[in-house]
CSV table of C-alpha atoms and ligand atoms in Angstrom, one decimal:
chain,number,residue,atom,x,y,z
A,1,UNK,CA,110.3,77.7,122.0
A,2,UNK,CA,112.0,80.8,124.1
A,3,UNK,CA,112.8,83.9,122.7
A,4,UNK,CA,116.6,83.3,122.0
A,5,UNK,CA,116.0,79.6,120.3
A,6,UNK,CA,113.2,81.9,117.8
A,7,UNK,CA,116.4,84.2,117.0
A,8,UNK,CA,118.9,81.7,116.5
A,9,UNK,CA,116.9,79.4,114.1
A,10,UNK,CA,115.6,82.5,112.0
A,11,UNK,CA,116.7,82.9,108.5
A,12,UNK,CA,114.5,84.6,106.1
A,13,UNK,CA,115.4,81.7,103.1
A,14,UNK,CA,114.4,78.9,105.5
A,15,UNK,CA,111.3,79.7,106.6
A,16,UNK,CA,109.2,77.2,108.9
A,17,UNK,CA,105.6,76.3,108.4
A,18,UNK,CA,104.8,77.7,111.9
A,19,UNK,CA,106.5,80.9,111.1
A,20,UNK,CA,103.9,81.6,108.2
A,21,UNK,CA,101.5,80.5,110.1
A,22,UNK,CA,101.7,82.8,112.7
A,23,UNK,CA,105.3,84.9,112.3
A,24,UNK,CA,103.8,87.1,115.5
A,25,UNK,CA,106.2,85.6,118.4
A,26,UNK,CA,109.3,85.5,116.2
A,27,UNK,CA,108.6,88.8,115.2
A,28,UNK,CA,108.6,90.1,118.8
A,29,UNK,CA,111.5,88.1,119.5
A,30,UNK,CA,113.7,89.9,116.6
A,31,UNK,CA,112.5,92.8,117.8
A,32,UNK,CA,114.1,92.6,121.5
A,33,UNK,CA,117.2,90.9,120.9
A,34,UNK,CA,118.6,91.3,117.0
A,35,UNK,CA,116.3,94.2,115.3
A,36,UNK,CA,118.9,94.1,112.8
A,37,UNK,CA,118.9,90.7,111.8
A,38,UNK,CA,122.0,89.6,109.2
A,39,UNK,CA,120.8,86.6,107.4
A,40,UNK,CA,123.3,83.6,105.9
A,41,UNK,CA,122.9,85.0,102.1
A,42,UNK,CA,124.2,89.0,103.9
A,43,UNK,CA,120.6,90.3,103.5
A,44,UNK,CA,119.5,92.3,106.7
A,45,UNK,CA,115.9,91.7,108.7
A,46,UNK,CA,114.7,94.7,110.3
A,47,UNK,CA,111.8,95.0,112.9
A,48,UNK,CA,111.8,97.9,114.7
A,49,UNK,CA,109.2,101.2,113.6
A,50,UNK,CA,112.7,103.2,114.0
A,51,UNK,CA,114.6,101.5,111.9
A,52,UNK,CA,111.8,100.5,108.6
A,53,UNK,CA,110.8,104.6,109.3
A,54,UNK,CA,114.5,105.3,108.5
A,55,UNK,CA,114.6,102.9,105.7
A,56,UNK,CA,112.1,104.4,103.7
A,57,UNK,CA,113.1,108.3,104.3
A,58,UNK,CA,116.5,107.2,103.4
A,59,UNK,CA,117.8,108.8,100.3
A,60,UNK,CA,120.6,106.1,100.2
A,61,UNK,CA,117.7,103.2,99.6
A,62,UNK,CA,117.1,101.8,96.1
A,63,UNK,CA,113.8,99.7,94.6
A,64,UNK,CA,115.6,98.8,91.7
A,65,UNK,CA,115.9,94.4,91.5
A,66,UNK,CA,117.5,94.0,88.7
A,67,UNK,CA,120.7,91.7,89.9
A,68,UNK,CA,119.1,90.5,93.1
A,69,UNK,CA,115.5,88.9,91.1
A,70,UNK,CA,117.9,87.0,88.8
A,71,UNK,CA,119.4,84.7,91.0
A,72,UNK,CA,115.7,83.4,92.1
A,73,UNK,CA,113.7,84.0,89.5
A,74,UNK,CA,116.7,83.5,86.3
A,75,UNK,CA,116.0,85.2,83.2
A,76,UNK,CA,112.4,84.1,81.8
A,77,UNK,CA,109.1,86.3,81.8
A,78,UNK,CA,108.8,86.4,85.6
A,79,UNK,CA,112.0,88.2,86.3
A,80,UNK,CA,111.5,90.3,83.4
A,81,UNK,CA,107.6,91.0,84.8
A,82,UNK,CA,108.8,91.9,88.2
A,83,UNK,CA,111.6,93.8,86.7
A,84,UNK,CA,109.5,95.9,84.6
A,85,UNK,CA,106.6,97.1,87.4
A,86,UNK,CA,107.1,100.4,88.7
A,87,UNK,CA,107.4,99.1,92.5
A,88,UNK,CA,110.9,97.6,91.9
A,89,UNK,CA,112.1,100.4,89.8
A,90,UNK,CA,113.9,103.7,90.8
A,91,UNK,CA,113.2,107.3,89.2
A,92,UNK,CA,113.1,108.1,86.7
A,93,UNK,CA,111.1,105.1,85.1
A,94,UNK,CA,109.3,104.7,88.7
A,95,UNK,CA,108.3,108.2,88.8
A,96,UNK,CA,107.1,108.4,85.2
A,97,UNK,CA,104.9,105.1,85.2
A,98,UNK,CA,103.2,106.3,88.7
A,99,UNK,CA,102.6,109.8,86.9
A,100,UNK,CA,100.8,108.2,84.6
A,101,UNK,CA,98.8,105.7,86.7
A,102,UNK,CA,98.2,108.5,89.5
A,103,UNK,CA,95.5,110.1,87.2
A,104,UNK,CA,93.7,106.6,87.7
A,105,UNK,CA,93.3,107.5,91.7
A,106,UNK,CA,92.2,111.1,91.8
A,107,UNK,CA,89.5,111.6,94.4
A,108,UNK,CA,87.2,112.3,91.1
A,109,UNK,CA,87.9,109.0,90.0
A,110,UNK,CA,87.6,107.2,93.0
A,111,UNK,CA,83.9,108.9,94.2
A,112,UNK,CA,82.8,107.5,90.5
A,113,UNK,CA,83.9,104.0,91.8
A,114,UNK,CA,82.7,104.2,95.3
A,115,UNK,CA,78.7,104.0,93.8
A,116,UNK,CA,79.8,100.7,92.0
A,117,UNK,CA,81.9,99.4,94.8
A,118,UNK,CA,78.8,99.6,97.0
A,119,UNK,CA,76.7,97.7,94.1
A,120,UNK,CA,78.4,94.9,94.0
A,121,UNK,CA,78.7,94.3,97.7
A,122,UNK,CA,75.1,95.0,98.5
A,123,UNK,CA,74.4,92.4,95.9
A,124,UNK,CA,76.9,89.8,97.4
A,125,UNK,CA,75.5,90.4,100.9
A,126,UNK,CA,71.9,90.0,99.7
A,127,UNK,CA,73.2,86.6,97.8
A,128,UNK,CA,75.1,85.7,100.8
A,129,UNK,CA,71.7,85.7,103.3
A,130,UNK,CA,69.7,82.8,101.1
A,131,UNK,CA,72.8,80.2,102.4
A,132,UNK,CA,74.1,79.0,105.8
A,133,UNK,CA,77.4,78.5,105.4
A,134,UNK,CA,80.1,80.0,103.2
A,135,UNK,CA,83.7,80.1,102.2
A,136,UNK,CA,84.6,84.2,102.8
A,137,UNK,CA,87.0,83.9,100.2
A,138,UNK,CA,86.1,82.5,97.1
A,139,UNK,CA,82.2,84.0,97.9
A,140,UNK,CA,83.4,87.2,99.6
A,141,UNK,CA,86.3,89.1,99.8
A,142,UNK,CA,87.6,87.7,96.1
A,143,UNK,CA,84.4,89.2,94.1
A,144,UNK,CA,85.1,92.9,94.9
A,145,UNK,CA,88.7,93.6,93.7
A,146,UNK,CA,88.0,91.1,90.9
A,147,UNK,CA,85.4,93.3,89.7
A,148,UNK,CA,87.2,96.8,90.1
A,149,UNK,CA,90.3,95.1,88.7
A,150,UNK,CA,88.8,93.4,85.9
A,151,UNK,CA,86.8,97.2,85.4
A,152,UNK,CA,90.2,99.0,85.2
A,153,UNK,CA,92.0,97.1,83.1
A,154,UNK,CA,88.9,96.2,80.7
A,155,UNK,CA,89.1,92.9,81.4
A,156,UNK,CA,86.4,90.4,79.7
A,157,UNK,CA,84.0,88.0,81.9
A,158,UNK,CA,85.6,84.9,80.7
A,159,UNK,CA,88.6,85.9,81.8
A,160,UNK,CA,87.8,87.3,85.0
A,161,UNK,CA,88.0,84.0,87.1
A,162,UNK,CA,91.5,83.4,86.1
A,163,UNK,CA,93.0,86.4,88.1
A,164,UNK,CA,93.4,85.0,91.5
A,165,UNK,CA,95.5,82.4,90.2
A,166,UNK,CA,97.4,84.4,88.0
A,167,UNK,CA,98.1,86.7,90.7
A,168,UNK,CA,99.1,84.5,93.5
A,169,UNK,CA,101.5,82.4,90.7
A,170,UNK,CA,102.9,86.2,89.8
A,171,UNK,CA,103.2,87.4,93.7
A,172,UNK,CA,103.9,83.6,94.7
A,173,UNK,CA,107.2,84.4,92.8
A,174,UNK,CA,108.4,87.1,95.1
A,175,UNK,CA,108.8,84.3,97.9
A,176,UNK,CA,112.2,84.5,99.7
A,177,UNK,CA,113.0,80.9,99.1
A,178,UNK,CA,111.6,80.0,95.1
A,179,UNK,CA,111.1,76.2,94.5
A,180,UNK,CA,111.6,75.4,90.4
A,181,UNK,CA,108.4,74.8,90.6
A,182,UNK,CA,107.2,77.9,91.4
A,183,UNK,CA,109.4,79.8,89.0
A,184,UNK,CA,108.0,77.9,86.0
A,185,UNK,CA,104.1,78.6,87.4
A,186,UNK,CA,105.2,81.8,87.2
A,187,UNK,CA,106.5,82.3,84.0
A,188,UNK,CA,103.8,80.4,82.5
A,189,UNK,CA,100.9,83.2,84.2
A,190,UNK,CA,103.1,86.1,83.1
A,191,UNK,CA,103.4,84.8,79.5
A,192,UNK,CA,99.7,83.8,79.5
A,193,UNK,CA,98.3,87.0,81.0
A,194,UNK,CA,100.4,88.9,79.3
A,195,UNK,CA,99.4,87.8,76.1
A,196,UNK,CA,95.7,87.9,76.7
A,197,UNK,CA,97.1,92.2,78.0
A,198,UNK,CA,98.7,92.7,74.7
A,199,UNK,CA,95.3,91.8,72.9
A,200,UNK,CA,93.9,94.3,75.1
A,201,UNK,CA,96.3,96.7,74.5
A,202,UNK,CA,96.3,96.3,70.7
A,203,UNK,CA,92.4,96.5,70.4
A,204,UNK,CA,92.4,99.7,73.0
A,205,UNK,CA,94.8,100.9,70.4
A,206,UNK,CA,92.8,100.7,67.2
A,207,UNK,CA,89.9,101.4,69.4
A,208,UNK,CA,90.9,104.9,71.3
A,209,UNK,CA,87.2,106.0,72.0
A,210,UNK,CA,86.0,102.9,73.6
A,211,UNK,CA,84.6,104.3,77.0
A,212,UNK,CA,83.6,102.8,80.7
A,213,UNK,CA,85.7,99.6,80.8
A,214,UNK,CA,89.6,99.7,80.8
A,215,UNK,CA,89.7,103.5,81.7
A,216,UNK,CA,93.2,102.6,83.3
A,217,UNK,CA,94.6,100.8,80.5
A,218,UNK,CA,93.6,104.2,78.4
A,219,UNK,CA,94.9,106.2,80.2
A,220,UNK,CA,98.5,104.1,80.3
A,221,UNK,CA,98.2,103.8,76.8
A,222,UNK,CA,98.0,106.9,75.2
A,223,UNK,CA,98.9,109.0,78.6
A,224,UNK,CA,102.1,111.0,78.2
A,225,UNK,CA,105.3,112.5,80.8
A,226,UNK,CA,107.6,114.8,79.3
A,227,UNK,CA,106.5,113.5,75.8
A,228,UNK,CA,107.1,109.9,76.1
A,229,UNK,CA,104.6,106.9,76.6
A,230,UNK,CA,105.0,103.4,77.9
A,231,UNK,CA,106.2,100.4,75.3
A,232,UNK,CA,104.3,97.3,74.8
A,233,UNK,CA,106.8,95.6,77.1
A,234,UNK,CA,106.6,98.5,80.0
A,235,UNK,CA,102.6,98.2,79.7
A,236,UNK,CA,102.0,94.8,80.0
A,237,UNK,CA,104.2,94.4,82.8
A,238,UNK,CA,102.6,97.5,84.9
A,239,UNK,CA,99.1,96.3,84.0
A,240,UNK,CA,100.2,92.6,85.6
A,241,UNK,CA,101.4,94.5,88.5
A,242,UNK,CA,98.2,96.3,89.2
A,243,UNK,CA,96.0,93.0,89.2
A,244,UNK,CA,98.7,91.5,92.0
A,245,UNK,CA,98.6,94.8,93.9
A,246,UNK,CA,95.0,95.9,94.1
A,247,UNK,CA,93.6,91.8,94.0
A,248,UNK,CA,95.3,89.8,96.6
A,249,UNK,CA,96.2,92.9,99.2
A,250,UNK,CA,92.5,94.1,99.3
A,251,UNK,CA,90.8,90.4,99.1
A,252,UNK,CA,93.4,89.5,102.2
A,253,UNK,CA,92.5,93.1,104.1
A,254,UNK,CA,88.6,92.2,103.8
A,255,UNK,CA,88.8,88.7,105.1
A,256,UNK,CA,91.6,89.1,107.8
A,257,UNK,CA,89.5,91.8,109.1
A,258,UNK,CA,86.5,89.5,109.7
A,259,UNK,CA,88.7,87.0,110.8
A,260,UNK,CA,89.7,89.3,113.3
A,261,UNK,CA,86.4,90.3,114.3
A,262,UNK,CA,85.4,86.5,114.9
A,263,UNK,CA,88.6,86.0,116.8
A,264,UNK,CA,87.6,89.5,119.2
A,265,UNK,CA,83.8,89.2,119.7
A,266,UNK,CA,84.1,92.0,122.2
A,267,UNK,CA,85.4,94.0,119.3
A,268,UNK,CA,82.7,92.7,116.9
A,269,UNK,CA,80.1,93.5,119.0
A,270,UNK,CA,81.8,97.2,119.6
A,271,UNK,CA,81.5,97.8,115.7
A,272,UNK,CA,77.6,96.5,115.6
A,273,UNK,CA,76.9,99.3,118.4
A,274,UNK,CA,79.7,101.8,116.6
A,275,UNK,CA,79.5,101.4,113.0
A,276,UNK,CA,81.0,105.0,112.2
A,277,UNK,CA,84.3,103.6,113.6
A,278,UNK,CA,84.3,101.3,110.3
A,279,UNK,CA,86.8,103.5,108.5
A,280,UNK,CA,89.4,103.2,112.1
A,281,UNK,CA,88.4,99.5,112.5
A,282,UNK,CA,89.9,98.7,108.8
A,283,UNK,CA,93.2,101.2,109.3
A,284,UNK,CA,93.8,98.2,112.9
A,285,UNK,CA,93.4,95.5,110.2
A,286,UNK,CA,96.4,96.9,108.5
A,287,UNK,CA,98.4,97.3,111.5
A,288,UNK,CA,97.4,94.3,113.6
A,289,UNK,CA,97.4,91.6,110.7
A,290,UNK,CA,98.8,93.6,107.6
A,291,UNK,CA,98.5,91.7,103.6
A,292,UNK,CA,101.6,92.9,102.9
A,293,UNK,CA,104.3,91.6,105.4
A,294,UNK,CA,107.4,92.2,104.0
A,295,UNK,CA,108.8,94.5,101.9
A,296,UNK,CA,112.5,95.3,100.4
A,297,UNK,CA,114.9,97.6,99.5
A,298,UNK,CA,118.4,98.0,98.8
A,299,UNK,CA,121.4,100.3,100.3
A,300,UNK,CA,122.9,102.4,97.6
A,301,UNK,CA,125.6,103.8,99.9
A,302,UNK,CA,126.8,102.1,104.0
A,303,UNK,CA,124.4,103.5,106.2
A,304,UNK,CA,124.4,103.8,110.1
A,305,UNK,CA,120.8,101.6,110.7
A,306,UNK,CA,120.6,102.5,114.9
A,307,UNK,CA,124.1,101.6,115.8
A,308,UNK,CA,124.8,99.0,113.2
A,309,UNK,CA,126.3,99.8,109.8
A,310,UNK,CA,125.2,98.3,106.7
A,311,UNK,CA,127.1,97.5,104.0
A,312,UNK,CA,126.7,98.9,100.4
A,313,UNK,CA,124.3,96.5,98.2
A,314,UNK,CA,123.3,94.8,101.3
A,315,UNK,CA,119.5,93.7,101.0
A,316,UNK,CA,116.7,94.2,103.4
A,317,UNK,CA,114.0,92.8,104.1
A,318,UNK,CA,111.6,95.3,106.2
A,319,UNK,CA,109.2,93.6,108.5
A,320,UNK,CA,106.5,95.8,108.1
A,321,UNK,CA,104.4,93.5,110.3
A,322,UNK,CA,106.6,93.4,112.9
A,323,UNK,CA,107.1,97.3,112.5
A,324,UNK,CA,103.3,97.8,112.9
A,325,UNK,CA,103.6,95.5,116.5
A,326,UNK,CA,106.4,97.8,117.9
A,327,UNK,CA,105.5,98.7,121.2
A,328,UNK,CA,107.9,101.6,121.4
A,329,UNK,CA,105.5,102.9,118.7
A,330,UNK,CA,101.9,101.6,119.9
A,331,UNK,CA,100.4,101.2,122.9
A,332,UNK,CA,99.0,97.4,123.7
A,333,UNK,CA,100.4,96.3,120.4
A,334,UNK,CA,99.2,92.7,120.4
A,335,UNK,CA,95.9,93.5,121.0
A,336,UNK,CA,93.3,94.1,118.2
A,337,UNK,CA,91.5,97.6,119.1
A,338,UNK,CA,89.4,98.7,116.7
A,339,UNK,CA,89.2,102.2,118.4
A,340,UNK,CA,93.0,102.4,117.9
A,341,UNK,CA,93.9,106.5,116.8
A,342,UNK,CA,96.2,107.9,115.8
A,343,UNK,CA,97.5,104.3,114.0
A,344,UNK,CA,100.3,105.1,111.9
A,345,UNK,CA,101.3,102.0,110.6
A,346,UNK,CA,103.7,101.0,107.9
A,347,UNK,CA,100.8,98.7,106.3
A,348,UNK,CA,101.0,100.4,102.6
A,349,UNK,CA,104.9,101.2,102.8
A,350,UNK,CA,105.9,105.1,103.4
A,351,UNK,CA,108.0,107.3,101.2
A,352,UNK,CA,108.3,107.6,97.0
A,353,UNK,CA,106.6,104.0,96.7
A,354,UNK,CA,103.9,104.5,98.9
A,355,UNK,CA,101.0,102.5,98.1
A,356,UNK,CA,98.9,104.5,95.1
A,357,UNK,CA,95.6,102.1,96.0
A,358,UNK,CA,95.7,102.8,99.6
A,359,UNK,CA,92.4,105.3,99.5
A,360,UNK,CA,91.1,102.5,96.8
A,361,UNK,CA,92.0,99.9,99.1
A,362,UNK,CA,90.2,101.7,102.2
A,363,UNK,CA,87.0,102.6,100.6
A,364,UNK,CA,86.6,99.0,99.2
A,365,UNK,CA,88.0,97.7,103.0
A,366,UNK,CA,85.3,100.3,105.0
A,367,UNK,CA,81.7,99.0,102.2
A,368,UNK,CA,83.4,95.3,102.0
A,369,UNK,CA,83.3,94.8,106.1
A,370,UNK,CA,81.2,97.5,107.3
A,371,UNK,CA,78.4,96.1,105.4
A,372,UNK,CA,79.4,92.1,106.0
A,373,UNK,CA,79.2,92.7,109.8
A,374,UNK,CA,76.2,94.9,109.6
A,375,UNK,CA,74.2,92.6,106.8
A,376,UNK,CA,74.1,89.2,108.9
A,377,UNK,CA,73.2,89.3,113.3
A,378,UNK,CA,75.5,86.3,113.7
A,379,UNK,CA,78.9,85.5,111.9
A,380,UNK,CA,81.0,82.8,112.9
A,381,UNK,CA,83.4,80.2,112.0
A,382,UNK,CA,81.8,76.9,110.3
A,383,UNK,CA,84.7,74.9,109.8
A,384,UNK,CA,89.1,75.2,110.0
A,385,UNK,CA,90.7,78.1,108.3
A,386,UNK,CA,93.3,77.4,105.6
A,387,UNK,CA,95.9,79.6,105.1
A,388,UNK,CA,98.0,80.5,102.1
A,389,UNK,CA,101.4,80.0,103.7
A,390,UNK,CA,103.5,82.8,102.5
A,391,UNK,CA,105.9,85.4,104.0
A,392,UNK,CA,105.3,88.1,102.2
A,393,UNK,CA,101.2,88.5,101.5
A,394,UNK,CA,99.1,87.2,104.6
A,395,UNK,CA,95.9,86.0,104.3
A,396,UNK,CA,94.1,83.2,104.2
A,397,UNK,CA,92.5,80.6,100.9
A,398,UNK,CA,90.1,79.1,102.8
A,399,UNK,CA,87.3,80.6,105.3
A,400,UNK,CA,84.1,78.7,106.4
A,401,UNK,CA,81.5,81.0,107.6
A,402,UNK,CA,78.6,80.4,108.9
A,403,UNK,CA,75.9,83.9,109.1
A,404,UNK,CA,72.6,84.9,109.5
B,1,HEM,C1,94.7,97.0,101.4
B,1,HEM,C2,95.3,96.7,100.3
B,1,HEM,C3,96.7,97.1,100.0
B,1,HEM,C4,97.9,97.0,100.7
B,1,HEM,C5,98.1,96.5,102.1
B,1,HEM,C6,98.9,97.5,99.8
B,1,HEM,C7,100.3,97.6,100.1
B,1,HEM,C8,101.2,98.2,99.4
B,1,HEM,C9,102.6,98.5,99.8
B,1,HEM,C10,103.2,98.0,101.1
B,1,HEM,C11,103.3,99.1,98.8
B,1,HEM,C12,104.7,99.7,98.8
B,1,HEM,C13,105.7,98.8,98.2
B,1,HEM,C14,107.1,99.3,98.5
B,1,HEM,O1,107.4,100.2,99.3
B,1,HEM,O2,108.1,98.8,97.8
B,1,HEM,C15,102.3,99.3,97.7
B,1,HEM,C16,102.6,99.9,96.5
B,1,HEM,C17,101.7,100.0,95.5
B,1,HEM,N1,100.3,99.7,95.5
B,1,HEM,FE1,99.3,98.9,97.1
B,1,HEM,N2,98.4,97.9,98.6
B,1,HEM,C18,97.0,97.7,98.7
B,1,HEM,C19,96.1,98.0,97.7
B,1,HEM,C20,96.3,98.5,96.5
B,1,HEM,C21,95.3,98.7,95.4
B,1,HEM,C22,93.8,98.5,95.6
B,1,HEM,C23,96.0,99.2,94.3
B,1,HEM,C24,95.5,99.6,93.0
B,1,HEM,C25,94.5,99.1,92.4
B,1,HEM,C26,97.4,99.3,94.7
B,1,HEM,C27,98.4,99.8,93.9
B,1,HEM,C28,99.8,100.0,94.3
B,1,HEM,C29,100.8,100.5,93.4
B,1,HEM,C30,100.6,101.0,92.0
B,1,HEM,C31,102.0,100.5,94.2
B,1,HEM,C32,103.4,101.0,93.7
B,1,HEM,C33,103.7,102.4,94.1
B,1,HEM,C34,105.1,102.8,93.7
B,1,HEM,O3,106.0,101.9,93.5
B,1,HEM,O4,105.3,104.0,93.5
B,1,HEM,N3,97.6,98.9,96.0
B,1,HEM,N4,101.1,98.8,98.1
């Protein structure tokens, strides 16, 4: 399909099978002939670095979803979920629910979790080397987050391998175009993890000295801004939001990144000779083949967007993947470099929402492939990749690996 025929049959509520596939080409062709893409419903696509760098230094941009969630999602625990996390909120509930996480992801905190982090993947790799083939998945990239995840919330072992479907069913909700089905998946994870959160909550409660595990929830719990604490409702709801966005976005980052290095052998090979460029190698993952695709906001004023003004309340969807392909921005943009610096991609947002994980995310990105490629001499594909076909979170379900 050329360039113009990609344009003209792109709307971002009718979304094609090859588009999630591989949205790369479509991306490219926004980019060069409608960056500022009005959709049938009056929502605006936006592609270029310039224009998603303006939308999130914008004063005139709001997070808050409260009218636009309800005509997808209606009025049952999933709307209310996604309507009570701190990422689709303005100040000042957003800024006093990240106050009170942000003591979670102090560098003190972090260097205690980096010892663990390393635990568990050494173990895994060390697993990993007594079988031929894998899935990277569901044997890989999954186990880490579950276990810091499951470590900051004080979540039980039983429990533990029900997050990945509670979290895609809670993300999966977030889709541009929401079958009935989906919604009612939804709802059904929120009110189930919720419930099983509230437990939590109301034990943590009775039980304020209870060290190690669930440090996070403690610290949401009886935590304090300007004298006032979360509700029930409020910490459920952010405690749901941080499985979906330290699980998913960290499992997909490990896993797309050893995809990519299968897919770039020349690049592969140049991180066997130069492991210390790990840490830049992970930071191209994010650019070249980001977890998080898409994200939104919403103008709270018209604003000029490059030469095309935007209405009031109109919606838009930022491409933050074809942002981080913009070759007015980065050189070579389609090409994986794992040398790439400076990188200044878009992959964890920019602004008053930037992503609070994003050192978590890194450190658990730079142990989880660093020591995958250096653990096994040979790493390659053992079978067809499957991929979880949404527009918004990229990644894959499925990933036979062979390794030794
Ligand atoms: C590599 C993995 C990750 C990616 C690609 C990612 C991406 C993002 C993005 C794009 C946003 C901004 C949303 C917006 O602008 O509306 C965000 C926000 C957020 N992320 Fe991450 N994230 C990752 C890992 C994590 C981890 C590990 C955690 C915590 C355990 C986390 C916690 C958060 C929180 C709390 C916010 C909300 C910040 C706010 O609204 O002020 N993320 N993330």
């Amino acid at each position: 399909m050329n360039d113009q025929a990609l344009v003209d049959g792109f709307d971002v509520n009718e979304l094609t099978t090859a588009f999630l596939e591989d949205p790369f080409p479509t991306y490219r062709a926004l980019r060069e002939l409608d960056p500022v893409h009005r959709n049938k419903d009056g929502s605006y696509f936006l592609t270029r670095y310039a224009d998603l760098e303006l939308a999130y230094k914008h004063p005139a941009m709001s997070s808050d979803k409260t009218v636009d969630f309800k005509k997808t999602m209606g009025d049952g625990p999933l709307y209310r979920h996604h309507t009570t996390s701190l990422v689709f909120n303005d100040d000042p509930y957003h800024a006093r629910v990240r106050k009170l996480l942000a003591g979670a992801f102090t560098p003190r905190k972090l260097a205690e979790l980096e010892p663990i982090i390393e635990r568990v993947i050494n173990n895994l790799v060390g697993e990993l080397r007594g079988r031929e083939t894998f899935d990277l998945i569901d044997d890989f990239a999954l186990v880490l987050p579950t276990e810091i995840i499951a470590d900051m919330l004080g979540v039980d072992e039983r429990t533990k391998p029900l997050l990945r479907d509670y979290s895609l069913t809670v993300l999966g909700g977030l889709e541009t175009a929401l079958t009935d089905e989906a919604r009612e998946a939804g709802d059904k994870a929120v009110a189930e993890f919720g419930a099983y959160l509230q437990d939590l909550i109301d034990h943590r409660r009775k039980n304020p000295d209870e060290g190690g595990r669930g440090e996070v929830l403690a610290a949401l719990i009886f935590g304090e801004v300007d004298g006032e604490t979360l509700s029930d409702v409020e910490l459920v709801h952010n405690c749901i939001f941080l499985l979906n966005a330290g699980h998913e976005t960290t499992a997909n980052l490990t896993a797309n990144a050893i995809c990519c290095l299968m897919d770039n052998p020349e690049q592969m090979r140049r991180l066997r000779d130069e492991p210390g460029l790990i840490d830049v190698a992970v930071d191209e993952t994010l650019r070249y083949d980001s977890s998080v695709q898409l994200g939104n906001r919403k103008l709270t004023e018209d604003v000029d967007m490059n030469g095309t003004t935007i209405p009031k309340d109109a919606y838009l969807h930022l491409a933050i993947g074809a942002a981080n392909r913009d070759p007015a921005k980065f050189s070579d943009p389609e090409k994986f470099d794992i040398g790439r610096t400076p990188n200044p991609h878009f992959a964890f947002g920019w602004g008053k929402h930037i992503c609070l994980g994003a050192t978590l995310g890194r450190i658990e990105g730079r142990h989880a492939v660093g020591k995958f490629i250096q653990g096994f001499g040979t790493i390659e594909p053992a079978g067809e990749r499957e991929r979880v076909l949404r527009a918004r979170f990229r990644g894959y379900r499925h990933v036979p690996v062979r390794a030794g």
